[in-house]
Amino acid sequence: MFFEIKFETQLTSLIQLLENFPNSKYAMSLGFLPDTEALLAIPPMESIRIIPKVNSETFFKLLAIHKNIDFAAPGNFLDEWDDILLIMSADSCERTLQMREISKWLRNIGVTEFSSAGDVCGEFEVTNARQCLLMPARQASPSRNDPTPLPELLDSYRSI
C-alpha cells in the first residue's frame, strides 16, 4: 500500500493506523519535513521517499529503520559517504539507498564510468551485479578516525 503524505495531520493519522497492522507492507512519499520525533516514529517501510533535506544524525537513524530510502534532497553528506556505505555493508539486510549526490561522491573517490569490477577506490572494491554498481567495504581502513567495529557502529545507529 502506498501513501503520499503532505501534511502533519496526515502523518499523525497514518502512524496511528499503521500501528494496528504491523505485519503489512507499506511505501510512502513524504512531501514535507515533520519534526524529528514524528519522522523517526514512522514504522519500517518497504520504501520511503523523503523530499525535504534532513540532517545527518536523522539520516543515519532513518537508514537503520528503513530498507529502501530515496532522498530527493539529502543535504550535504559527501563527507559521510564512507560511513554510510560501511554501515550498509555491515548490515546483513539488503538495502537500497537513492541519493542525488552519489555521483559527486563517486567521482571524488575515483569511480568513473570507466571503472570496472575489481577496481579499488579507498576502502571499497567495485563489483558489478545485476546492472548495479556494488561497493562492499574491503575492511576498515587503518586511517579511519573511528575505531568502532562496523557491526557495533550499525547497532549504535539502530539503538538511537
CSV table of C-alpha atoms in Angstrom, one decimal:
chain,number,residue,atom,x,y,z
A,1,MET,CA,0.0,0.0,0.0
A,2,PHE,CA,1.4,3.4,-1.0
A,3,PHE,CA,0.8,6.6,0.9
A,4,GLU,CA,1.6,10.2,-0.2
A,5,ILE,CA,1.9,12.4,2.8
A,6,LYS,CA,1.9,16.2,2.5
A,7,PHE,CA,0.7,17.4,5.9
A,8,GLU,CA,1.5,16.7,9.6
A,9,THR,CA,-2.1,15.7,10.4
A,10,GLN,CA,-1.9,13.0,7.6
A,11,LEU,CA,1.3,11.7,9.0
A,12,THR,CA,0.0,11.5,12.6
A,13,SER,CA,-3.2,9.7,11.5
A,14,LEU,CA,-1.2,7.3,9.3
A,15,ILE,CA,1.2,6.4,12.1
A,16,GLN,CA,-1.7,5.6,14.4
A,17,LEU,CA,-3.4,3.5,11.6
A,18,LEU,CA,-0.2,1.5,10.8
A,19,GLU,CA,0.3,0.5,14.4
A,20,ASN,CA,-2.9,-1.6,14.0
A,21,PHE,CA,-1.4,-3.5,11.1
A,22,PRO,CA,2.3,-4.1,11.9
A,23,ASN,CA,2.8,-7.1,9.5
A,24,SER,CA,1.6,-5.3,6.4
A,25,LYS,CA,4.0,-3.8,3.8
A,26,TYR,CA,3.9,-0.1,3.1
A,27,ALA,CA,5.6,2.6,0.9
A,28,MET,CA,5.5,6.3,1.5
A,29,SER,CA,6.4,9.6,-0.2
A,30,LEU,CA,6.9,12.3,2.4
A,31,GLY,CA,6.4,15.8,0.9
A,32,PHE,CA,7.2,17.8,4.0
A,33,LEU,CA,9.7,17.6,6.8
A,34,PRO,CA,8.0,16.8,10.1
A,35,ASP,CA,9.8,17.3,13.4
A,36,THR,CA,12.4,14.6,14.1
A,37,GLU,CA,10.4,12.7,16.6
A,38,ALA,CA,7.5,12.3,14.2
A,39,LEU,CA,9.9,11.3,11.3
A,40,LEU,CA,11.5,8.7,13.5
A,41,ALA,CA,8.1,7.4,14.6
A,42,ILE,CA,7.3,6.2,11.1
A,43,PRO,CA,7.3,2.4,11.2
A,44,PRO,CA,9.7,0.5,8.9
A,45,MET,CA,8.5,0.9,5.3
A,46,GLU,CA,9.3,-1.3,2.3
A,47,SER,CA,10.2,2.0,0.6
A,48,ILE,CA,10.2,5.6,1.7
A,49,ARG,CA,10.8,8.7,-0.3
A,50,ILE,CA,11.8,11.8,1.6
A,51,ILE,CA,11.7,15.0,-0.4
A,52,PRO,CA,13.0,17.6,2.1
A,53,LYS,CA,16.5,17.8,3.4
A,54,VAL,CA,17.3,16.1,6.7
A,55,ASN,CA,20.3,16.5,9.0
A,56,SER,CA,23.0,13.8,9.1
A,57,GLU,CA,22.0,12.5,12.5
A,58,THR,CA,18.4,11.9,11.5
A,59,PHE,CA,19.7,10.4,8.2
A,60,PHE,CA,21.7,7.7,10.0
A,61,LYS,CA,18.7,6.9,12.2
A,62,LEU,CA,16.4,6.6,9.2
A,63,LEU,CA,19.0,4.4,7.5
A,64,ALA,CA,18.8,1.9,10.4
A,65,ILE,CA,15.0,1.8,10.3
A,66,HIS,CA,14.0,1.6,6.6
A,67,LYS,CA,15.2,-0.9,3.9
A,68,ASN,CA,14.7,1.4,0.8
A,69,ILE,CA,15.2,5.1,1.1
A,70,ASP,CA,15.1,7.7,-1.7
A,71,PHE,CA,16.3,11.1,-0.6
A,72,ALA,CA,15.3,13.7,-3.2
A,73,ALA,CA,17.3,16.4,-1.4
A,74,PRO,CA,19.5,14.6,1.1
A,75,GLY,CA,21.6,17.6,2.3
A,76,ASN,CA,25.3,17.6,2.3
A,77,PHE,CA,26.5,14.1,3.2
A,78,LEU,CA,29.6,13.9,0.9
A,79,ASP,CA,31.9,13.8,3.9
A,80,GLU,CA,30.0,10.9,5.4
A,81,TRP,CA,29.6,8.7,2.3
A,82,ASP,CA,32.3,6.3,3.5
A,83,ASP,CA,30.5,5.8,6.8
A,84,ILE,CA,27.1,5.4,5.0
A,85,LEU,CA,28.5,2.7,2.8
A,86,LEU,CA,30.4,1.0,5.6
A,87,ILE,CA,27.2,0.8,7.7
A,88,MET,CA,25.2,-0.5,4.8
A,89,SER,CA,27.9,-3.1,4.0
A,90,ALA,CA,28.0,-4.3,7.7
A,91,ASP,CA,24.3,-5.0,7.8
A,92,SER,CA,23.0,-8.4,6.6
A,93,CYS,CA,19.7,-6.8,5.5
A,94,GLU,CA,19.6,-5.9,1.8
A,95,ARG,CA,19.1,-2.1,1.5
A,96,THR,CA,18.6,0.4,-1.3
A,97,LEU,CA,19.6,4.0,-0.9
A,98,GLN,CA,19.0,6.5,-3.7
A,99,MET,CA,20.6,9.9,-3.4
A,100,ARG,CA,21.2,12.6,-6.0
A,101,GLU,CA,24.6,13.5,-4.6
A,102,ILE,CA,26.1,10.0,-5.0
A,103,SER,CA,27.7,10.7,-8.4
A,104,LYS,CA,29.7,13.6,-6.9
A,105,TRP,CA,31.0,11.3,-4.1
A,106,LEU,CA,31.8,8.5,-6.6
A,107,ARG,CA,33.9,10.9,-8.7
A,108,ASN,CA,35.6,12.2,-5.5
A,109,ILE,CA,36.9,8.7,-4.6
A,110,GLY,CA,37.9,7.9,-8.1
A,111,VAL,CA,35.0,5.9,-9.5
A,112,THR,CA,34.1,6.9,-13.1
A,113,GLU,CA,32.1,5.5,-15.9
A,114,PHE,CA,35.2,3.5,-16.9
A,115,SER,CA,35.5,1.8,-13.5
A,116,SER,CA,35.2,-2.0,-13.7
A,117,ALA,CA,34.9,-4.9,-11.4
A,118,GLY,CA,38.0,-5.3,-9.2
A,119,ASP,CA,38.9,-1.6,-9.1
A,120,VAL,CA,39.8,-0.5,-5.6
A,121,CYS,CA,38.6,3.0,-4.5
A,122,GLY,CA,39.7,3.9,-1.0
A,123,GLU,CA,38.1,1.3,1.4
A,124,PHE,CA,35.8,-0.1,-1.3
A,125,GLU,CA,36.1,-2.5,-4.2
A,126,VAL,CA,33.9,-2.1,-7.3
A,127,THR,CA,31.8,-5.1,-8.1
A,128,ASN,CA,29.2,-5.4,-10.9
A,129,ALA,CA,26.0,-7.3,-10.3
A,130,ARG,CA,22.5,-7.1,-12.0
A,131,GLN,CA,23.4,-3.8,-13.7
A,132,CYS,CA,24.2,-2.3,-10.3
A,133,LEU,CA,27.5,-0.9,-9.0
A,134,LEU,CA,28.2,-2.6,-5.7
A,135,MET,CA,30.9,-1.3,-3.4
A,136,PRO,CA,31.3,-3.6,-0.4
A,137,ALA,CA,33.7,-2.5,2.2
A,138,ARG,CA,37.0,-4.3,1.9
A,139,GLN,CA,38.0,-3.8,5.5
A,140,ALA,CA,38.2,-0.9,8.0
A,141,SER,CA,41.0,1.4,6.9
A,142,PRO,CA,43.8,1.9,9.5
A,143,SER,CA,43.5,5.7,8.9
A,144,ARG,CA,39.8,5.7,10.0
A,145,ASN,CA,39.2,8.1,12.8
A,146,ASP,CA,36.6,5.9,14.4
A,147,PRO,CA,37.9,2.6,15.6
A,148,THR,CA,34.4,1.2,16.4
A,149,PRO,CA,33.9,-2.2,14.6
A,150,LEU,CA,31.2,-1.9,11.9
A,151,PRO,CA,28.6,-4.2,13.5
A,152,GLU,CA,28.8,-2.2,16.7
A,153,LEU,CA,28.6,1.1,14.7
A,154,LEU,CA,25.4,-0.1,12.9
A,155,ASP,CA,23.9,-1.3,16.2
A,156,SER,CA,24.6,2.1,17.8
A,157,TYR,CA,22.6,3.8,15.0
A,158,ARG,CA,19.7,1.3,15.4
A,159,SER,CA,19.6,2.0,19.2
A,160,ILE,CA,19.4,5.8,18.9
